[in-house]
Structures are given as C-alpha cells and as structure tokens.
PDB file of C-alpha atoms (C1' of nucleotides) in Angstrom:
ATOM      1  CA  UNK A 262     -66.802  53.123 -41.759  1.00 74.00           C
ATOM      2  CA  UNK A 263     -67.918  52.539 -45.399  1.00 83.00           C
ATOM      3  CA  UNK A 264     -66.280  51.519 -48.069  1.00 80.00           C
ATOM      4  CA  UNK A 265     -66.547  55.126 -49.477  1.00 81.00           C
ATOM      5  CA  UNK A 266     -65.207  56.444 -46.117  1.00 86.00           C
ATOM      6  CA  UNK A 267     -61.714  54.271 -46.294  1.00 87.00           C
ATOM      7  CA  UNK A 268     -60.828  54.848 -49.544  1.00 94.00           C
ATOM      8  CA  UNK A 269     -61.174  58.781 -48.815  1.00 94.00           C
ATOM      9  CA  UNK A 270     -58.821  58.115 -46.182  1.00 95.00           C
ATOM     10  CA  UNK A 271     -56.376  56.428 -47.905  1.00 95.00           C
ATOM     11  CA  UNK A 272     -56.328  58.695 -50.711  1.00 96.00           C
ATOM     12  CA  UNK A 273     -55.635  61.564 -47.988  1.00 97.00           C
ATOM     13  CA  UNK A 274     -52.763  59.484 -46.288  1.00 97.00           C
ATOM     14  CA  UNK A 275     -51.678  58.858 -49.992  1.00 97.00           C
ATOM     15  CA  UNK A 276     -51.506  62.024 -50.772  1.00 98.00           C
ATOM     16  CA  UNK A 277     -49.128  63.238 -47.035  1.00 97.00           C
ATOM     17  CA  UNK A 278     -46.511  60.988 -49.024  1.00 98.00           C
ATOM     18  CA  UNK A 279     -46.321  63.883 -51.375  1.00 97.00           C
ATOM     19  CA  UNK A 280     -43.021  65.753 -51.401  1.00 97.00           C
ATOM     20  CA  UNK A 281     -41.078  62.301 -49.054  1.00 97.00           C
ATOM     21  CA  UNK A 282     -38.581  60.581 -51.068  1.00 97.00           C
ATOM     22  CA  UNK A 283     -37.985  56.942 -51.238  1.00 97.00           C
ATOM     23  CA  UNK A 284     -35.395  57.454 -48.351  1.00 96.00           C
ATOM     24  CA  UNK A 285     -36.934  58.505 -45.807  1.00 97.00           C
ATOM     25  CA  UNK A 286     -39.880  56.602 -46.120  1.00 97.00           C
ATOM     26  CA  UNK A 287     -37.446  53.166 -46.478  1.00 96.00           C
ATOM     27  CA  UNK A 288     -35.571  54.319 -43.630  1.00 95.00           C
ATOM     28  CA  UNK A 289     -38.907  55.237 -41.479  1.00 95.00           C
ATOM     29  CA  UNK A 290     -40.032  51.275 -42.232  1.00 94.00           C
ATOM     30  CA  UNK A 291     -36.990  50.081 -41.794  1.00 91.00           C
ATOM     31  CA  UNK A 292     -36.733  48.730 -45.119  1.00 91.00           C
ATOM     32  CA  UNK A 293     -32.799  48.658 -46.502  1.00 91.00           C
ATOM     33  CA  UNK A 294     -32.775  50.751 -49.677  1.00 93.00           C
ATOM     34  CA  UNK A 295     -31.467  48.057 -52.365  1.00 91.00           C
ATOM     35  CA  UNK A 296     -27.588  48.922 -53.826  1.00 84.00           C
ATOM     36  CA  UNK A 297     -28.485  48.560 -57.051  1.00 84.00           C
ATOM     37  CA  UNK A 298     -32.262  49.950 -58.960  1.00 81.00           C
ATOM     38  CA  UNK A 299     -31.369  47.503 -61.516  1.00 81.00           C
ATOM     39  CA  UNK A 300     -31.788  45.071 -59.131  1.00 87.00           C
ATOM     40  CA  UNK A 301     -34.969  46.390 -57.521  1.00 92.00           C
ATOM     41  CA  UNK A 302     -37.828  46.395 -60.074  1.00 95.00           C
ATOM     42  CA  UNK A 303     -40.421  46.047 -57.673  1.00 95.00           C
ATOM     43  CA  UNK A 304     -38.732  47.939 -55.064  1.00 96.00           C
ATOM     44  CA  UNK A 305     -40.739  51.517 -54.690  1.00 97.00           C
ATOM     45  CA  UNK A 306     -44.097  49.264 -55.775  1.00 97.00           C
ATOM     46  CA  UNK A 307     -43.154  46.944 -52.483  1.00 96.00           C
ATOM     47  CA  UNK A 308     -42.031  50.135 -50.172  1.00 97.00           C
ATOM     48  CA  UNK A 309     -45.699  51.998 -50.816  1.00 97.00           C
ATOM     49  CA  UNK A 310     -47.916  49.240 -50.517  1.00 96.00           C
ATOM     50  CA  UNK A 311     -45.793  48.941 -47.040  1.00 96.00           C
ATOM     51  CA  UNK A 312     -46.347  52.799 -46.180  1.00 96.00           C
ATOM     52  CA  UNK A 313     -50.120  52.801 -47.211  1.00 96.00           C
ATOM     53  CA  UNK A 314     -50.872  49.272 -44.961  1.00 92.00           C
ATOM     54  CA  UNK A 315     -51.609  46.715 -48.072  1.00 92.00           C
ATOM     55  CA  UNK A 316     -51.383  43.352 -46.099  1.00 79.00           C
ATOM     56  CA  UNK A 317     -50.344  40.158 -48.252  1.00 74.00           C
ATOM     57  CA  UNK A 318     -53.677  38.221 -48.893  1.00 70.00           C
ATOM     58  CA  UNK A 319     -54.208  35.919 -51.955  1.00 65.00           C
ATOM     59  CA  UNK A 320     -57.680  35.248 -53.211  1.00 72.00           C
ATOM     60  CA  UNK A 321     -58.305  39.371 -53.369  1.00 84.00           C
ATOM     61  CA  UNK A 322     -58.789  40.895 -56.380  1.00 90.00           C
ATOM     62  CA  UNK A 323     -57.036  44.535 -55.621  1.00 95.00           C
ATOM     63  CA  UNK A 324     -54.640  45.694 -53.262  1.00 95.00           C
ATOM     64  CA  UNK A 325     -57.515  47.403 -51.616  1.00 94.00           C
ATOM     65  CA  UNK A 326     -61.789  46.610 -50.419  1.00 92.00           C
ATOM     66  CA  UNK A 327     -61.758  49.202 -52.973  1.00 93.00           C
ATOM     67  CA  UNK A 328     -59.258  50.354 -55.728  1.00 96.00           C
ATOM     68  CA  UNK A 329     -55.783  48.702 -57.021  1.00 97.00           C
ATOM     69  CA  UNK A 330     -52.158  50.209 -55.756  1.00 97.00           C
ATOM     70  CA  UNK A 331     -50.493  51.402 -58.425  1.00 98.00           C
ATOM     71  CA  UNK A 332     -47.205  53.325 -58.490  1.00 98.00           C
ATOM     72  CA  UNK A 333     -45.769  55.092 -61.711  1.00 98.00           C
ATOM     73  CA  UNK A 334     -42.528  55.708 -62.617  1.00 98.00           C
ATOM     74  CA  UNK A 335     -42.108  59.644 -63.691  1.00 98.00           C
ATOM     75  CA  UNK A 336     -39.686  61.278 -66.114  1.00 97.00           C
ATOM     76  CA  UNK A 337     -37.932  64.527 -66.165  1.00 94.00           C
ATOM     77  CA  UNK A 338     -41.157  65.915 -68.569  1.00 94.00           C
ATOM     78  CA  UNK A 339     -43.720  64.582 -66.427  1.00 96.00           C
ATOM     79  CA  UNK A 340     -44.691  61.479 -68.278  1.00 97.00           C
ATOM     80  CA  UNK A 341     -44.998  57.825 -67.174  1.00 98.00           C
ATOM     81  CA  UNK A 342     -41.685  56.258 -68.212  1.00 97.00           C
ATOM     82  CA  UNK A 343     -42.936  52.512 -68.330  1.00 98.00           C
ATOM     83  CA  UNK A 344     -45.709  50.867 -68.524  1.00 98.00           C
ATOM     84  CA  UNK A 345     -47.891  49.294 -66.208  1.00 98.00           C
ATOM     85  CA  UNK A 346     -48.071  46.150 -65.258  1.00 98.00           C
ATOM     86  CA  UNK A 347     -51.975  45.026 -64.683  1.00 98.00           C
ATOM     87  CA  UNK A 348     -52.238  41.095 -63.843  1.00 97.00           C
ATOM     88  CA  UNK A 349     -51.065  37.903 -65.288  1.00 95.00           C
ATOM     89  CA  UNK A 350     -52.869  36.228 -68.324  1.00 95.00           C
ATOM     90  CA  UNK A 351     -52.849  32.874 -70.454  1.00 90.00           C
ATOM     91  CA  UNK A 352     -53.632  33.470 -73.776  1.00 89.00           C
ATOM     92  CA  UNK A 353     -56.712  31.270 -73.964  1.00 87.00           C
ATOM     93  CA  UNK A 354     -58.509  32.475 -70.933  1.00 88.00           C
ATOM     94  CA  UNK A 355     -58.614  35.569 -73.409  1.00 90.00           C
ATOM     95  CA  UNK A 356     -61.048  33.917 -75.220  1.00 90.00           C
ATOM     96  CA  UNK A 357     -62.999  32.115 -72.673  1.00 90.00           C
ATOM     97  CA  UNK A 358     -63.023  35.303 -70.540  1.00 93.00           C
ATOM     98  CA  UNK A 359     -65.399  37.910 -71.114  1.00 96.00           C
ATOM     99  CA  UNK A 360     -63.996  41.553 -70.881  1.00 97.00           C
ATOM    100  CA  UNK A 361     -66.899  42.128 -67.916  1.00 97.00           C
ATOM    101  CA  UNK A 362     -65.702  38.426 -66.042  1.00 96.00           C
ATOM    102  CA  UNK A 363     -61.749  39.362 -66.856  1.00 97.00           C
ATOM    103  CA  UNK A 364     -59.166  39.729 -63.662  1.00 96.00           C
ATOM    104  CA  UNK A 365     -57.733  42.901 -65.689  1.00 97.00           C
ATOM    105  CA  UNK A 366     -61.113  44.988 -65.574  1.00 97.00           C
ATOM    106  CA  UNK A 367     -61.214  43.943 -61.703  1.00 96.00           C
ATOM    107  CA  UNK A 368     -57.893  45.571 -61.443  1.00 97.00           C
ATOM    108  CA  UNK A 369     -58.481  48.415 -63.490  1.00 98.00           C
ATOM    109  CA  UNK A 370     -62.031  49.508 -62.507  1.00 97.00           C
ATOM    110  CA  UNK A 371     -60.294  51.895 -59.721  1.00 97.00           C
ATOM    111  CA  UNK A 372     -57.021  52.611 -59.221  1.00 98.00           C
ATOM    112  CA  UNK A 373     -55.115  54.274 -56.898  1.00 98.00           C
ATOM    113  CA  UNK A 374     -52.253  56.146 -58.728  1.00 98.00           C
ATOM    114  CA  UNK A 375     -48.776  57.220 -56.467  1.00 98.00           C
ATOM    115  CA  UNK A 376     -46.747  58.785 -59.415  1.00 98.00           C
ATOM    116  CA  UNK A 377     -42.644  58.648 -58.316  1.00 97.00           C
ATOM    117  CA  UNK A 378     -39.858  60.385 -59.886  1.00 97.00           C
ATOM    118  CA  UNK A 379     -38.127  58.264 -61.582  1.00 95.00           C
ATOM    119  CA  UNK A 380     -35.201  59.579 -63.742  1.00 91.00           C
ATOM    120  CA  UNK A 381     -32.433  56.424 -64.745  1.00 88.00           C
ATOM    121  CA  UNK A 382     -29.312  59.267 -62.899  1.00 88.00           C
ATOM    122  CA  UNK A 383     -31.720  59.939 -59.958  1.00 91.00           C
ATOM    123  CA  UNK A 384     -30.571  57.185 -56.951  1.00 91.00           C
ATOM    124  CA  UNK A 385     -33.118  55.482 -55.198  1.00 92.00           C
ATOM    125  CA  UNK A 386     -33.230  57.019 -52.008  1.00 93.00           C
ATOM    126  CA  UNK A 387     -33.527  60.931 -53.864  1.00 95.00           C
ATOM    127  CA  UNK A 388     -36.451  59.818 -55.779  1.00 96.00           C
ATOM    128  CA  UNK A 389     -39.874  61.479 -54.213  1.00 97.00           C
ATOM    129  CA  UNK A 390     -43.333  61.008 -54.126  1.00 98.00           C
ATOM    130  CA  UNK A 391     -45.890  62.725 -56.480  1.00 98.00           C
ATOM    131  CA  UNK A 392     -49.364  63.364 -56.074  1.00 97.00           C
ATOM    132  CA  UNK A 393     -51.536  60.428 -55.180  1.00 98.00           C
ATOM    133  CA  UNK A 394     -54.714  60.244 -57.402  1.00 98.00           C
ATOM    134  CA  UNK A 395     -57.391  57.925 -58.106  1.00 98.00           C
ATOM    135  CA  UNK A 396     -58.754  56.843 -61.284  1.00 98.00           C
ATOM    136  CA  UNK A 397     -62.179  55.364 -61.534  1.00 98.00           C
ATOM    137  CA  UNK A 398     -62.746  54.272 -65.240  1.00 98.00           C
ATOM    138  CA  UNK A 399     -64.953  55.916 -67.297  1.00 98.00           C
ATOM    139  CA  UNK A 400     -67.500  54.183 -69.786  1.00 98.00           C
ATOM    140  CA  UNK A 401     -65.632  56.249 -72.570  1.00 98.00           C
ATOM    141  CA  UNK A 402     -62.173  54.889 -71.160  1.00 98.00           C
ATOM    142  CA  UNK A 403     -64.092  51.196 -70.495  1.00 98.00           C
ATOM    143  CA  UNK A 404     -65.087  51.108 -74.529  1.00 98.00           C
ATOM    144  CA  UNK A 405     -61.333  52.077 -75.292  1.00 98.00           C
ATOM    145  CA  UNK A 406     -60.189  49.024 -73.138  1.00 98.00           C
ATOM    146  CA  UNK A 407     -62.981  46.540 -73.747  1.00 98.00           C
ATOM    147  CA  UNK A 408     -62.080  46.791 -77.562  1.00 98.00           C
ATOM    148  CA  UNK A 409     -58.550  46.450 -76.993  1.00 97.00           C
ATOM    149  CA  UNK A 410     -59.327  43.226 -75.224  1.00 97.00           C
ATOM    150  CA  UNK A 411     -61.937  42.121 -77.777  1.00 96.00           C
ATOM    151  CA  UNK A 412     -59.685  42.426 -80.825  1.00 95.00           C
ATOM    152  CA  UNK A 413     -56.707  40.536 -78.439  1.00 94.00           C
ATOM    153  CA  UNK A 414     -59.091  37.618 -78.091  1.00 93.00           C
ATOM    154  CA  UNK A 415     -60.201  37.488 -81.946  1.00 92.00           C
ATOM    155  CA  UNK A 416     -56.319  37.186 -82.618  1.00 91.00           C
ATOM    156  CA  UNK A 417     -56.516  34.268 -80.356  1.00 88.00           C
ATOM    157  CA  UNK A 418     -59.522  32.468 -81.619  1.00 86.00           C
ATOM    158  CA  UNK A 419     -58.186  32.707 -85.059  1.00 82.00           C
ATOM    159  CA  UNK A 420     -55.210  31.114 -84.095  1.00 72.00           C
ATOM    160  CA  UNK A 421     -52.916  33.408 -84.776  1.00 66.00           C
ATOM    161  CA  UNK A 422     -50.706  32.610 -81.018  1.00 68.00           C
ATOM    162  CA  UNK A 423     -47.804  32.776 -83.123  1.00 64.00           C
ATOM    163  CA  UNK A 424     -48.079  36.183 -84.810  1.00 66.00           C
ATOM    164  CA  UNK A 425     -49.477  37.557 -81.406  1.00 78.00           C
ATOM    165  CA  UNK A 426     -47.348  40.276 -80.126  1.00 89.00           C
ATOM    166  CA  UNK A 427     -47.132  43.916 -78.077  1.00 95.00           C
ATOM    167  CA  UNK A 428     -48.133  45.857 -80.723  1.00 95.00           C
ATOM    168  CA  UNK A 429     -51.679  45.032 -80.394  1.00 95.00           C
ATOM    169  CA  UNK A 430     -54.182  47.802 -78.417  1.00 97.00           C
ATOM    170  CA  UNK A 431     -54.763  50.877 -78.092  1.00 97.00           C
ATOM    171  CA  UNK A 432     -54.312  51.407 -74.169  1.00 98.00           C
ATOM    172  CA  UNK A 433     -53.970  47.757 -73.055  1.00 98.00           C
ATOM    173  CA  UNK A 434     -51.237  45.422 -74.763  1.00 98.00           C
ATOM    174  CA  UNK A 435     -50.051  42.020 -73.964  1.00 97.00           C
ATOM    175  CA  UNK A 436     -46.299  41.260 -73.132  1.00 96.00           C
ATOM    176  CA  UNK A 437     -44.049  38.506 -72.199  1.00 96.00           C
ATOM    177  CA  UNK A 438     -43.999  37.978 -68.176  1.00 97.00           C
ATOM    178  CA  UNK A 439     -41.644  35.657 -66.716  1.00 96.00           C
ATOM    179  CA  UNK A 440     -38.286  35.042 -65.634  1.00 95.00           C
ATOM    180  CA  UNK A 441     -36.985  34.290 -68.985  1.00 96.00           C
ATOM    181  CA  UNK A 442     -37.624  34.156 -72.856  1.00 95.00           C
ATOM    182  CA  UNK A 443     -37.390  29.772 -72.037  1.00 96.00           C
ATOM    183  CA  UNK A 444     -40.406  29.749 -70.047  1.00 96.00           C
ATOM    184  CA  UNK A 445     -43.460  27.701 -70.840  1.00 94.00           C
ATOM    185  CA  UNK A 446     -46.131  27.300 -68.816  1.00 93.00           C
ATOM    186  CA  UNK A 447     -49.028  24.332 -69.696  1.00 91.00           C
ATOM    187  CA  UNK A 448     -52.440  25.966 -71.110  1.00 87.00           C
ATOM    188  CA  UNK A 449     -55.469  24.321 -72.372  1.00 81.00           C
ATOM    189  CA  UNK A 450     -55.709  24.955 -75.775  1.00 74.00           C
ATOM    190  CA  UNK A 451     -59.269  26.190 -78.223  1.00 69.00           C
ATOM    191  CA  UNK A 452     -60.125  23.006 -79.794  1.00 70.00           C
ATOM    192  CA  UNK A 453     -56.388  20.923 -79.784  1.00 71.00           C
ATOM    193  CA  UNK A 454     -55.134  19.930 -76.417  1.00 80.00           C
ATOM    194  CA  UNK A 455     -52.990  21.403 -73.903  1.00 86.00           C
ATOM    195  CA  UNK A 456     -50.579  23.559 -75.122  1.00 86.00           C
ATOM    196  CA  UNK A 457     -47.219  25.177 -73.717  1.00 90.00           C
ATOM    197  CA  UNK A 458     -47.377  28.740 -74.000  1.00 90.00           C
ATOM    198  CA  UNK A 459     -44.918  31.562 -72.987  1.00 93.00           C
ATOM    199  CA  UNK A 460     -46.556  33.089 -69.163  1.00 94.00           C
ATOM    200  CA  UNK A 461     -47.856  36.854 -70.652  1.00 95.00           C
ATOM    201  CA  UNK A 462     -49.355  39.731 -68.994  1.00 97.00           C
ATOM    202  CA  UNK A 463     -51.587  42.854 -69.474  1.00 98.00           C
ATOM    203  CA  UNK A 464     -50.221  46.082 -69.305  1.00 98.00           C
ATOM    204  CA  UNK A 465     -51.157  49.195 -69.825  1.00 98.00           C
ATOM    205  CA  UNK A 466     -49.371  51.397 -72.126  1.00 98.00           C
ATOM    206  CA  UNK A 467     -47.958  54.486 -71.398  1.00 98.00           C
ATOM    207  CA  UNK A 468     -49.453  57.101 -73.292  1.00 98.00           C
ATOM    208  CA  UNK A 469     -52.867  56.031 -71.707  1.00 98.00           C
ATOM    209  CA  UNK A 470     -51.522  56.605 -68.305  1.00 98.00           C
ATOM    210  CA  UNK A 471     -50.143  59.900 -69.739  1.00 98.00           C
ATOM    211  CA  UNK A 472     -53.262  60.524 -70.159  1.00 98.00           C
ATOM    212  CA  UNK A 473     -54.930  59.918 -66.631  1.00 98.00           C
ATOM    213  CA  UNK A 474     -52.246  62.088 -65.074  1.00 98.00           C
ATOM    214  CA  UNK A 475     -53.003  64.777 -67.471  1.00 97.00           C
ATOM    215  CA  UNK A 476     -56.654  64.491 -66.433  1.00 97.00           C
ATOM    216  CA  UNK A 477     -56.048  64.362 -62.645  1.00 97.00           C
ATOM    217  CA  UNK A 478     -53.714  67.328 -63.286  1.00 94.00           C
ATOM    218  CA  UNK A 479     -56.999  69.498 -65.098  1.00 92.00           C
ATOM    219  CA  UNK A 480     -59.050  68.162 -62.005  1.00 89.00           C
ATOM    220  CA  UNK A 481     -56.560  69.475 -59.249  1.00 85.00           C
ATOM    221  CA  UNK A 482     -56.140  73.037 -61.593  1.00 83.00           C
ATOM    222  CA  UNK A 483     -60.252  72.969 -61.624  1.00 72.00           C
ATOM    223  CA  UNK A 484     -60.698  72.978 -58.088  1.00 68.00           C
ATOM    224  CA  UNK A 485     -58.355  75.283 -56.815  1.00 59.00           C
ATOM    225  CA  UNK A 486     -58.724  77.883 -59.635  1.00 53.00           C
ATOM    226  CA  UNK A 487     -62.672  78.043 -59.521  1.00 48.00           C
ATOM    227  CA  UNK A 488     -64.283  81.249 -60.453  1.00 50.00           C
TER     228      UNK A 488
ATOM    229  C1'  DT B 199     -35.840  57.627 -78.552  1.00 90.38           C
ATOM    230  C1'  DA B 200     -40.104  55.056 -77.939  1.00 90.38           C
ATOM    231  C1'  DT B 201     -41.578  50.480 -77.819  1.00 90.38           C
ATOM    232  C1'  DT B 202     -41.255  45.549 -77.559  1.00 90.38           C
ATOM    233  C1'  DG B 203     -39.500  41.591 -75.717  1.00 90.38           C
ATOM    234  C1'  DA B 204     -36.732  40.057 -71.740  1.00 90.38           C
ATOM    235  C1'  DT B 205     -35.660  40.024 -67.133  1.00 90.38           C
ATOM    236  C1'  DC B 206     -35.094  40.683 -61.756  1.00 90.38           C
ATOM    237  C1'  DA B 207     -36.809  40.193 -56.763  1.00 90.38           C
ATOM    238  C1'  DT B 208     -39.946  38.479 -53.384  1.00 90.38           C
ATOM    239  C1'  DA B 209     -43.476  35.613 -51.596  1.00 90.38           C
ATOM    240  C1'  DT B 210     -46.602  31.729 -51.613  1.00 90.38           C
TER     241       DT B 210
ATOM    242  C1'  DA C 207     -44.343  26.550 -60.137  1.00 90.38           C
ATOM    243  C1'  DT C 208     -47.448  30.832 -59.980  1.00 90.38           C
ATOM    244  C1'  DA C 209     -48.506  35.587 -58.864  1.00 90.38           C
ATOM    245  C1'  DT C 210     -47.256  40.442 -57.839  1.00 90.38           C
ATOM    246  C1'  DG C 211     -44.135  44.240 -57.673  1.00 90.38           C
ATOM    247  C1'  DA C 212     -42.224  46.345 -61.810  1.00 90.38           C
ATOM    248  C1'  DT C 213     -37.941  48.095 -64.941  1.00 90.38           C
ATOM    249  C1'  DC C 214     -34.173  46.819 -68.039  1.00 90.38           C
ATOM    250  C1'  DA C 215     -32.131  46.670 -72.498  1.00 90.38           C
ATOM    251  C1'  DA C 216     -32.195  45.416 -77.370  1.00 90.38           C
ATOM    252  C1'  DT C 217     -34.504  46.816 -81.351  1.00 90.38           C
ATOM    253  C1'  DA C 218     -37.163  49.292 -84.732  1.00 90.38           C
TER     254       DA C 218
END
DNA sequence: TATTGATCATAT
DNA sequence: ATATGATCAATA
C-alpha cells in the first residue's frame, strides 16, 4: 500500500474514534484511567497513539511514515485550551539549524490532529473524542512559521539567551521543558564554550491551532454543503 | 482570563 | 540524563 494509501486509512480509523470518550477506549486497551488528570499530562496523548497503533521507535522523525500524532485539548467554546507541544530544542542548534534542516518543521510538515474535550470539571473517563483532521502546512502557514523561527535564532546570535523568553512568535514560541525551573542541561555555545542552558521546547501557540480547526471546520462545511 | 514559566509521567 | 506525551498554576 502507499504511503498515500495508509495515511487515508488512518485518518478514517481516526476519525471512528469520533463521539468514544476516554473511557471506553482506556477500558477497551486495558489501560487504567489515572485518579488524578493533574497527574496525567500525557495521559489522552499516550491512550491515542495506543488506539491508532503508534509503536515506540526512536530515530523516527513523526509518530507516523507520514504525519505527526497530535491530540488537542478542547474547551467549552471550541478552542484549543493549551498549547502544543512540538519537539525539544537547545537554544544554539537554533542558530546552527536551518528552518528547512530543523526537527520542528519535520514534525510540523503534516499533522494528524485528534481534538478531545477537555474542560478542567469534565473527569477523564467523560471526556470524548472530536473529529480527527489532518493538517498539511501550507507555504502561506510555512512563511508564518519560518519567520517565527528566523527572528528566534537572530535573538540567539545576538546573544540575547538571557532576555529570551515565550513571548517571541507569532505561531511558534519557545518555552521552558523540563522537570523543573533547576535544570541545566550542557550546550555548546556561539563563539564561548560550552554553556549550561535551561532544556526548552517549541510549541505552538494556541490561537494558530485555533486557527487550523477553524479551517478543517470550513473544509468539512464545504464538502457536505456543496451546491 | 490568557499567557508564560513550571511541572508531571513514562520510557529509553 | 534525554525525549515524548502534554497540562498545571502563577502572573500579567
């Protein structure tokens, strides 16, 4: 089958999900539902990749031959509630990294979106599915992100680690990743040595996800309304 | 209340 | 110790 021909598939089985809550599905992989959400983060991200057969395999660049797993948290209006995560990053590799070369465009070049209710009262195992969509960037969406990660990696080159922070970017930011604020992790620095640098990671914010579920909303109106 | 900075779990 | 799965919670 090609390449083409899976990720059809999987977007169809991706899509039967729609409507199941976190329950069932948990309870049909014999997963146990955590106690506590607060305690879960990565708990519905885990339980799909389980449902939709993502085997654990280093050295791969997306979840699938194809496209990246992504689930997103929903709110009571219909909007991403978080962020989303996209892939580690040490700050100088932003500089020695070309946009084209980066890890993050490898991610983000198709991804498959599994939107999940996700309201804070809502328990875990009443939380269902959404629609199942995929993205596939578009140059227009490419140039938004590109210069996002340019103007990150001027910051860098000019040295300016230290006034670095989230509220750089349009669609994709940069934010603290690891287990703690007291983390340092070794880095090799522009011109000085090897410097120890707090472990960060791109995200993606959420109004631009906002705004791939609106369009994937429009597309799914298009089709079935057609004159 | 939206966003930034911090944090939690699991696996390698 | 690093990478992936994210969401929490303090702050602006």
């Amino acid at each position: 089958m090609t390449f083409e021909g899976q990720e059809q598939a999987l977007l169809q089985l991706a899509r039967g999900l729609a409507g199941r809550t976190l329950g069932e599905l948990a309870r049909e992989l014999s997963l146990p539902l955590p106690a506590s959400p607060a305690r879960a983060k990565g708990f519905a991200g885990r339980l799909l990749e389980r449902a939709l057969g993502v085997s654990e395999c280093p050295q791969r660049a997306t979840d699938f031959p194809t496209c990246e797993l992504k689930t997103l948290p929903i709110d009571a209006r219909g909007r991403p509630r978080e962020s989303t995560f996209v892939c580690h990053v040490l700050l100088p590799q932003l500089v020695e990294v070309e946009w084209e070369q980066s890890r993050a465009r490898a991610k983000l070049a198709r991804v498959l979106f599994l939107p999940i209710e996700a309201n804070r009262a809502l328990p875990f195992a009443e939380r269902r599915i959404g629609c199942a969509f995929l993205w596939v960037m578009s140059p227009a969406q490419e140039t938004t992100l590109r210069d996002d990660y340019l103007r990150l990696s001027d910051r860098v080159a000019a040295g300016q680690l230290e006034s670095f922070d989230a509220r750089l970017g349009v669609a994709l930011q940069v934010r603290p990743k690891a287990a703690h604020a007291g983390v340092r992790v070794r880095a090799y620095g522009l011109d000085d040595g090897p410097v120890a640098v707090l472990p960060r990671a791109f995200y993606l914010r959420a109004s631009f996800t906002a705004e791939l579920v609106r369009d994937a909303l429009d597309a799914s109106a298009g089709s079935t309304t057609a004159p």
